[in-house]
């Protein structure tokens, strides 16, 4: 009988070959995992969802409004009469209506100059530039040598103080009365009559009155007590 053929590899080396094969397979798996992670990671464009959804800055956005440190001057809150009839008590309306008419039609004629409660040009400019009522007591049939005009002027606190200072500069007698400032001036009465001005400043209202040879006693204070009734 012939001799048996011996195996080509030694039995003692078979475990080594098996170990090397297992290591090689493991390396292949690790390499595949690394490649998958790398291809889907942040290194590729569009690979990071957070980067895709992040808002893009724009140069067209409007800046937020910042409150001004200096407020815009405004008319102080207070009474705001809108008609001449509402500034007088019923008693004054009745008394003055006996001799004069409130705002007769001829005083509204377009060819006549505006009527003001002062003869001072600087004060007239303030009246012209602000909201105001003009209340004229005059003869029904036309102009005469007597009459009275009151402007109810709505002013700011700064304007009110400026008016007060101007009245002082004009030599009017100014003093505190009825919660405000009263300023008066009157010429001496003579054969030709008399003329004068009466002003009252309070709570954003300036009552400017110019009169010629007419005017019931207590006229200005009647307006004050009516406009600020209950105050």
PDB file of C-alpha atoms in Angstrom:
ATOM      1  CA  UNK A   1       0.000   0.000   0.000  1.00  0.00           C
ATOM      2  CA  UNK A   2       1.357   3.494  -0.908  1.00  0.00           C
ATOM      3  CA  UNK A   3       2.168   6.169   1.699  1.00  0.00           C
ATOM      4  CA  UNK A   4      -0.677   8.720   2.628  1.00  0.00           C
ATOM      5  CA  UNK A   5      -0.399  12.299   1.356  1.00  0.00           C
ATOM      6  CA  UNK A   6       0.328  14.847   4.133  1.00  0.00           C
ATOM      7  CA  UNK A   7      -1.741  18.106   4.388  1.00  0.00           C
ATOM      8  CA  UNK A   8      -0.028  21.164   2.922  1.00  0.00           C
ATOM      9  CA  UNK A   9      -0.445  23.252   6.090  1.00  0.00           C
ATOM     10  CA  UNK A  10       0.663  22.471   9.519  1.00  0.00           C
ATOM     11  CA  UNK A  11      -2.208  21.935  12.022  1.00  0.00           C
ATOM     12  CA  UNK A  12      -0.536  24.379  14.430  1.00  0.00           C
ATOM     13  CA  UNK A  13      -0.942  27.338  11.979  1.00  0.00           C
ATOM     14  CA  UNK A  14      -4.697  27.006  11.256  1.00  0.00           C
ATOM     15  CA  UNK A  15      -5.905  29.197  14.223  1.00  0.00           C
ATOM     16  CA  UNK A  16      -3.601  32.004  13.060  1.00  0.00           C
ATOM     17  CA  UNK A  17      -5.166  32.073   9.571  1.00  0.00           C
ATOM     18  CA  UNK A  18      -8.644  32.121  11.056  1.00  0.00           C
ATOM     19  CA  UNK A  19      -7.710  35.086  13.345  1.00  0.00           C
ATOM     20  CA  UNK A  20      -6.229  37.058  10.459  1.00  0.00           C
ATOM     21  CA  UNK A  21      -9.371  36.491   8.394  1.00  0.00           C
ATOM     22  CA  UNK A  22     -11.631  37.750  11.199  1.00  0.00           C
ATOM     23  CA  UNK A  23      -9.525  40.893  11.688  1.00  0.00           C
ATOM     24  CA  UNK A  24      -9.663  41.623   7.963  1.00  0.00           C
ATOM     25  CA  UNK A  25     -13.453  41.297   7.886  1.00  0.00           C
ATOM     26  CA  UNK A  26     -13.763  43.628  10.889  1.00  0.00           C
ATOM     27  CA  UNK A  27     -11.566  46.237   9.191  1.00  0.00           C
ATOM     28  CA  UNK A  28     -13.780  46.135   6.113  1.00  0.00           C
ATOM     29  CA  UNK A  29     -16.904  46.726   8.244  1.00  0.00           C
ATOM     30  CA  UNK A  30     -15.251  49.642  10.071  1.00  0.00           C
ATOM     31  CA  UNK A  31     -14.173  51.176   6.754  1.00  0.00           C
ATOM     32  CA  UNK A  32     -17.714  50.944   5.391  1.00  0.00           C
ATOM     33  CA  UNK A  33     -19.159  52.628   8.510  1.00  0.00           C
ATOM     34  CA  UNK A  34     -16.579  55.459   8.305  1.00  0.00           C
ATOM     35  CA  UNK A  35     -17.402  56.066   4.646  1.00  0.00           C
ATOM     36  CA  UNK A  36     -21.146  56.201   5.359  1.00  0.00           C
ATOM     37  CA  UNK A  37     -20.720  58.668   8.244  1.00  0.00           C
ATOM     38  CA  UNK A  38     -18.325  60.834   6.234  1.00  0.00           C
ATOM     39  CA  UNK A  39     -20.639  61.066   3.197  1.00  0.00           C
ATOM     40  CA  UNK A  40     -23.657  62.050   5.319  1.00  0.00           C
ATOM     41  CA  UNK A  41     -21.822  64.362   7.758  1.00  0.00           C
ATOM     42  CA  UNK A  42     -21.450  68.135   8.091  1.00  0.00           C
ATOM     43  CA  UNK A  43     -18.566  68.186   5.667  1.00  0.00           C
ATOM     44  CA  UNK A  44     -20.881  67.829   2.656  1.00  0.00           C
ATOM     45  CA  UNK A  45     -23.087  70.682   1.331  1.00  0.00           C
ATOM     46  CA  UNK A  46     -26.607  70.474   2.689  1.00  0.00           C
ATOM     47  CA  UNK A  47     -25.596  67.832   5.171  1.00  0.00           C
ATOM     48  CA  UNK A  48     -26.535  69.956   8.231  1.00  0.00           C
ATOM     49  CA  UNK A  49     -30.284  70.653   8.568  1.00  0.00           C
ATOM     50  CA  UNK A  50     -29.662  73.424  11.097  1.00  0.00           C
ATOM     51  CA  UNK A  51     -27.464  75.254   8.581  1.00  0.00           C
ATOM     52  CA  UNK A  52     -30.199  75.001   5.926  1.00  0.00           C
ATOM     53  CA  UNK A  53     -32.904  76.499   8.155  1.00  0.00           C
ATOM     54  CA  UNK A  54     -30.837  79.283   9.742  1.00  0.00           C
ATOM     55  CA  UNK A  55     -32.285  82.717   8.708  1.00  0.00           C
ATOM     56  CA  UNK A  56     -30.163  84.795   6.390  1.00  0.00           C
ATOM     57  CA  UNK A  57     -29.431  88.361   7.600  1.00  0.00           C
ATOM     58  CA  UNK A  58     -30.948  91.131   5.481  1.00  0.00           C
ATOM     59  CA  UNK A  59     -29.920  94.757   5.072  1.00  0.00           C
ATOM     60  CA  UNK A  60     -33.491  95.926   4.334  1.00  0.00           C
ATOM     61  CA  UNK A  61     -34.813  95.580   7.895  1.00  0.00           C
ATOM     62  CA  UNK A  62     -36.149  98.826   9.396  1.00  0.00           C
ATOM     63  CA  UNK A  63     -34.498  99.941  12.684  1.00  0.00           C
ATOM     64  CA  UNK A  64     -36.696  99.990  15.766  1.00  0.00           C
ATOM     65  CA  UNK A  65     -38.104 103.370  16.635  1.00  0.00           C
ATOM     66  CA  UNK A  66     -36.452 104.966  19.656  1.00  0.00           C
ATOM     67  CA  UNK A  67     -38.500 107.275  21.861  1.00  0.00           C
ATOM     68  CA  UNK A  68     -37.325 110.855  21.716  1.00  0.00           C
ATOM     69  CA  UNK A  69     -35.817 112.193  24.919  1.00  0.00           C
ATOM     70  CA  UNK A  70     -37.576 115.508  24.302  1.00  0.00           C
ATOM     71  CA  UNK A  71     -41.368 115.198  23.930  1.00  0.00           C
ATOM     72  CA  UNK A  72     -43.081 117.245  21.243  1.00  0.00           C
ATOM     73  CA  UNK A  73     -44.850 120.222  22.781  1.00  0.00           C
ATOM     74  CA  UNK A  74     -48.582 119.805  22.837  1.00  0.00           C
ATOM     75  CA  UNK A  75     -51.611 121.657  24.104  1.00  0.00           C
ATOM     76  CA  UNK A  76     -52.208 120.739  27.778  1.00  0.00           C
ATOM     77  CA  UNK A  77     -55.336 118.807  28.614  1.00  0.00           C
ATOM     78  CA  UNK A  78     -58.152 120.990  29.882  1.00  0.00           C
ATOM     79  CA  UNK A  79     -61.492 122.539  28.883  1.00  0.00           C
ATOM     80  CA  UNK A  80     -62.006 122.973  25.159  1.00  0.00           C
ATOM     81  CA  UNK A  81     -65.042 125.124  24.375  1.00  0.00           C
ATOM     82  CA  UNK A  82     -66.100 125.019  20.728  1.00  0.00           C
ATOM     83  CA  UNK A  83     -68.736 127.775  20.563  1.00  0.00           C
ATOM     84  CA  UNK A  84     -68.890 131.348  21.812  1.00  0.00           C
ATOM     85  CA  UNK A  85     -72.219 130.721  23.536  1.00  0.00           C
ATOM     86  CA  UNK A  86     -70.601 128.035  25.701  1.00  0.00           C
ATOM     87  CA  UNK A  87     -68.076 130.384  27.333  1.00  0.00           C
ATOM     88  CA  UNK A  88     -70.672 132.617  29.035  1.00  0.00           C
ATOM     89  CA  UNK A  89     -73.180 131.991  31.771  1.00  0.00           C
ATOM     90  CA  UNK A  90     -76.871 132.363  30.801  1.00  0.00           C
ATOM     91  CA  UNK A  91     -77.011 135.492  32.940  1.00  0.00           C
ATOM     92  CA  UNK A  92     -74.103 137.130  31.076  1.00  0.00           C
ATOM     93  CA  UNK A  93     -75.575 136.216  27.691  1.00  0.00           C
ATOM     94  CA  UNK A  94     -78.867 137.820  28.680  1.00  0.00           C
ATOM     95  CA  UNK A  95     -77.275 140.936  30.164  1.00  0.00           C
ATOM     96  CA  UNK A  96     -74.877 141.648  27.277  1.00  0.00           C
ATOM     97  CA  UNK A  97     -77.519 140.871  24.641  1.00  0.00           C
ATOM     98  CA  UNK A  98     -79.524 143.853  25.854  1.00  0.00           C
ATOM     99  CA  UNK A  99     -77.099 146.277  24.205  1.00  0.00           C
ATOM    100  CA  UNK A 100     -74.928 144.188  21.844  1.00  0.00           C
ATOM    101  CA  UNK A 101     -75.186 141.158  19.551  1.00  0.00           C
ATOM    102  CA  UNK A 102     -72.828 138.198  19.709  1.00  0.00           C
ATOM    103  CA  UNK A 103     -71.058 137.751  16.368  1.00  0.00           C
ATOM    104  CA  UNK A 104     -73.452 139.774  14.175  1.00  0.00           C
ATOM    105  CA  UNK A 105     -73.330 138.824  10.502  1.00  0.00           C
ATOM    106  CA  UNK A 106     -71.427 141.924   9.375  1.00  0.00           C
ATOM    107  CA  UNK A 107     -68.434 141.014  11.587  1.00  0.00           C
ATOM    108  CA  UNK A 108     -67.936 137.874   9.471  1.00  0.00           C
ATOM    109  CA  UNK A 109     -67.567 139.753   6.180  1.00  0.00           C
ATOM    110  CA  UNK A 110     -64.585 138.594   4.140  1.00  0.00           C
ATOM    111  CA  UNK A 111     -63.455 142.150   3.351  1.00  0.00           C
ATOM    112  CA  UNK A 112     -63.034 143.026   7.018  1.00  0.00           C
ATOM    113  CA  UNK A 113     -59.791 142.326   8.915  1.00  0.00           C
ATOM    114  CA  UNK A 114     -59.833 139.647  11.635  1.00  0.00           C
ATOM    115  CA  UNK A 115     -60.848 140.773  15.105  1.00  0.00           C
ATOM    116  CA  UNK A 116     -58.387 140.243  17.938  1.00  0.00           C
ATOM    117  CA  UNK A 117     -58.500 140.565  21.698  1.00  0.00           C
ATOM    118  CA  UNK A 118     -55.289 142.609  21.720  1.00  0.00           C
ATOM    119  CA  UNK A 119     -53.686 145.453  19.800  1.00  0.00           C
ATOM    120  CA  UNK A 120     -50.139 144.080  20.196  1.00  0.00           C
ATOM    121  CA  UNK A 121     -48.644 142.691  16.969  1.00  0.00           C
ATOM    122  CA  UNK A 122     -46.586 139.975  18.700  1.00  0.00           C
ATOM    123  CA  UNK A 123     -49.571 138.652  20.621  1.00  0.00           C
ATOM    124  CA  UNK A 124     -51.712 138.832  17.490  1.00  0.00           C
ATOM    125  CA  UNK A 125     -49.202 136.539  15.749  1.00  0.00           C
ATOM    126  CA  UNK A 126     -49.680 133.913  18.482  1.00  0.00           C
ATOM    127  CA  UNK A 127     -53.461 134.080  18.090  1.00  0.00           C
ATOM    128  CA  UNK A 128     -53.215 133.727  14.299  1.00  0.00           C
ATOM    129  CA  UNK A 129     -50.967 130.680  14.576  1.00  0.00           C
ATOM    130  CA  UNK A 130     -53.083 128.683  17.034  1.00  0.00           C
ATOM    131  CA  UNK A 131     -56.552 127.220  17.183  1.00  0.00           C
ATOM    132  CA  UNK A 132     -58.945 129.822  18.550  1.00  0.00           C
ATOM    133  CA  UNK A 133     -62.492 131.083  18.787  1.00  0.00           C
ATOM    134  CA  UNK A 134     -63.372 134.707  18.044  1.00  0.00           C
ATOM    135  CA  UNK A 135     -66.330 136.074  19.998  1.00  0.00           C
ATOM    136  CA  UNK A 136     -67.333 139.628  19.107  1.00  0.00           C
ATOM    137  CA  UNK A 137     -70.009 141.707  20.796  1.00  0.00           C
ATOM    138  CA  UNK A 138     -71.021 144.545  18.497  1.00  0.00           C
ATOM    139  CA  UNK A 139     -73.963 146.589  17.276  1.00  0.00           C
ATOM    140  CA  UNK A 140     -76.350 144.583  15.136  1.00  0.00           C
ATOM    141  CA  UNK A 141     -76.494 147.123  12.321  1.00  0.00           C
ATOM    142  CA  UNK A 142     -72.774 147.675  11.768  1.00  0.00           C
ATOM    143  CA  UNK A 143     -69.640 149.183  13.159  1.00  0.00           C
ATOM    144  CA  UNK A 144     -69.795 151.734  15.954  1.00  0.00           C
ATOM    145  CA  UNK A 145     -67.553 153.497  18.420  1.00  0.00           C
ATOM    146  CA  UNK A 146     -67.944 150.728  21.003  1.00  0.00           C
ATOM    147  CA  UNK A 147     -67.591 146.980  21.066  1.00  0.00           C
ATOM    148  CA  UNK A 148     -65.699 144.035  22.482  1.00  0.00           C
ATOM    149  CA  UNK A 149     -63.744 141.083  21.064  1.00  0.00           C
ATOM    150  CA  UNK A 150     -62.578 138.010  22.942  1.00  0.00           C
ATOM    151  CA  UNK A 151     -60.327 135.311  21.508  1.00  0.00           C
ATOM    152  CA  UNK A 152     -60.339 131.906  23.209  1.00  0.00           C
ATOM    153  CA  UNK A 153     -56.873 130.689  22.214  1.00  0.00           C
ATOM    154  CA  UNK A 154     -55.580 127.147  22.833  1.00  0.00           C
ATOM    155  CA  UNK A 155     -51.884 127.385  23.668  1.00  0.00           C
ATOM    156  CA  UNK A 156     -49.059 125.215  24.937  1.00  0.00           C
ATOM    157  CA  UNK A 157     -47.505 125.749  28.360  1.00  0.00           C
ATOM    158  CA  UNK A 158     -44.496 127.433  26.734  1.00  0.00           C
ATOM    159  CA  UNK A 159     -46.731 129.757  24.732  1.00  0.00           C
ATOM    160  CA  UNK A 160     -48.756 130.609  27.804  1.00  0.00           C
ATOM    161  CA  UNK A 161     -45.609 131.667  29.656  1.00  0.00           C
ATOM    162  CA  UNK A 162     -44.410 133.680  26.642  1.00  0.00           C
ATOM    163  CA  UNK A 163     -47.752 135.507  26.502  1.00  0.00           C
ATOM    164  CA  UNK A 164     -47.528 136.229  30.221  1.00  0.00           C
ATOM    165  CA  UNK A 165     -44.033 137.677  29.837  1.00  0.00           C
ATOM    166  CA  UNK A 166     -45.120 139.789  26.859  1.00  0.00           C
ATOM    167  CA  UNK A 167     -48.064 141.225  28.783  1.00  0.00           C
ATOM    168  CA  UNK A 168     -45.709 142.126  31.619  1.00  0.00           C
ATOM    169  CA  UNK A 169     -43.367 143.820  29.139  1.00  0.00           C
ATOM    170  CA  UNK A 170     -46.288 145.856  27.788  1.00  0.00           C
ATOM    171  CA  UNK A 171     -46.878 147.251  31.245  1.00  0.00           C
ATOM    172  CA  UNK A 172     -50.061 145.361  31.989  1.00  0.00           C
ATOM    173  CA  UNK A 173     -50.904 144.609  35.596  1.00  0.00           C
ATOM    174  CA  UNK A 174     -50.566 140.830  36.028  1.00  0.00           C
ATOM    175  CA  UNK A 175     -51.499 138.850  39.128  1.00  0.00           C
ATOM    176  CA  UNK A 176     -52.763 135.429  40.204  1.00  0.00           C
ATOM    177  CA  UNK A 177     -56.516 134.973  40.194  1.00  0.00           C
ATOM    178  CA  UNK A 178     -59.000 132.088  39.950  1.00  0.00           C
ATOM    179  CA  UNK A 179     -56.288 129.467  39.492  1.00  0.00           C
ATOM    180  CA  UNK A 180     -54.569 131.316  36.662  1.00  0.00           C
ATOM    181  CA  UNK A 181     -52.847 134.560  35.660  1.00  0.00           C
ATOM    182  CA  UNK A 182     -54.894 137.699  35.057  1.00  0.00           C
ATOM    183  CA  UNK A 183     -53.455 140.727  33.235  1.00  0.00           C
ATOM    184  CA  UNK A 184     -55.336 144.017  32.723  1.00  0.00           C
ATOM    185  CA  UNK A 185     -54.793 147.493  31.362  1.00  0.00           C
ATOM    186  CA  UNK A 186     -57.235 150.363  30.789  1.00  0.00           C
ATOM    187  CA  UNK A 187     -57.006 153.913  29.563  1.00  0.00           C
ATOM    188  CA  UNK A 188     -58.513 156.723  31.605  1.00  0.00           C
ATOM    189  CA  UNK A 189     -62.164 157.352  30.930  1.00  0.00           C
ATOM    190  CA  UNK A 190     -62.924 160.676  29.227  1.00  0.00           C
ATOM    191  CA  UNK A 191     -65.454 162.253  26.864  1.00  0.00           C
ATOM    192  CA  UNK A 192     -64.303 159.977  24.062  1.00  0.00           C
ATOM    193  CA  UNK A 193     -64.889 156.849  26.139  1.00  0.00           C
ATOM    194  CA  UNK A 194     -62.386 154.295  27.324  1.00  0.00           C
ATOM    195  CA  UNK A 195     -60.515 151.240  26.060  1.00  0.00           C
ATOM    196  CA  UNK A 196     -58.594 148.420  27.587  1.00  0.00           C
ATOM    197  CA  UNK A 197     -57.552 144.778  27.569  1.00  0.00           C
ATOM    198  CA  UNK A 198     -58.212 141.869  29.909  1.00  0.00           C
ATOM    199  CA  UNK A 199     -56.290 138.591  29.639  1.00  0.00           C
ATOM    200  CA  UNK A 200     -56.533 135.308  31.525  1.00  0.00           C
ATOM    201  CA  UNK A 201     -54.179 132.297  31.233  1.00  0.00           C
ATOM    202  CA  UNK A 202     -54.910 128.871  32.653  1.00  0.00           C
ATOM    203  CA  UNK A 203     -54.663 125.171  31.645  1.00  0.00           C
ATOM    204  CA  UNK A 204     -53.720 125.758  28.006  1.00  0.00           C
ATOM    205  CA  UNK A 205     -56.339 128.465  27.422  1.00  0.00           C
ATOM    206  CA  UNK A 206     -55.708 132.140  26.859  1.00  0.00           C
ATOM    207  CA  UNK A 207     -58.715 134.463  27.061  1.00  0.00           C
ATOM    208  CA  UNK A 208     -57.702 137.645  25.250  1.00  0.00           C
ATOM    209  CA  UNK A 209     -60.202 140.519  25.368  1.00  0.00           C
ATOM    210  CA  UNK A 210     -59.990 143.991  23.878  1.00  0.00           C
ATOM    211  CA  UNK A 211     -62.845 146.383  24.568  1.00  0.00           C
ATOM    212  CA  UNK A 212     -63.845 149.920  23.605  1.00  0.00           C
ATOM    213  CA  UNK A 213     -66.388 151.805  25.713  1.00  0.00           C
ATOM    214  CA  UNK A 214     -68.296 148.637  26.588  1.00  0.00           C
ATOM    215  CA  UNK A 215     -68.156 145.549  28.762  1.00  0.00           C
ATOM    216  CA  UNK A 216     -70.275 144.452  31.724  1.00  0.00           C
ATOM    217  CA  UNK A 217     -68.649 144.225  35.140  1.00  0.00           C
ATOM    218  CA  UNK A 218     -67.287 140.758  35.859  1.00  0.00           C
ATOM    219  CA  UNK A 219     -67.063 139.854  32.149  1.00  0.00           C
ATOM    220  CA  UNK A 220     -63.744 137.972  32.303  1.00  0.00           C
ATOM    221  CA  UNK A 221     -64.465 136.199  35.584  1.00  0.00           C
ATOM    222  CA  UNK A 222     -67.833 135.086  34.189  1.00  0.00           C
ATOM    223  CA  UNK A 223     -65.998 133.317  31.359  1.00  0.00           C
ATOM    224  CA  UNK A 224     -63.566 131.754  33.827  1.00  0.00           C
ATOM    225  CA  UNK A 225     -66.299 130.402  36.097  1.00  0.00           C
ATOM    226  CA  UNK A 226     -68.243 129.076  33.096  1.00  0.00           C
ATOM    227  CA  UNK A 227     -65.356 127.430  31.226  1.00  0.00           C
ATOM    228  CA  UNK A 228     -63.902 125.897  34.389  1.00  0.00           C
ATOM    229  CA  UNK A 229     -67.228 125.120  36.033  1.00  0.00           C
ATOM    230  CA  UNK A 230     -66.745 122.430  38.646  1.00  0.00           C
ATOM    231  CA  UNK A 231     -62.939 122.638  38.503  1.00  0.00           C
TER     232      UNK A 231
END
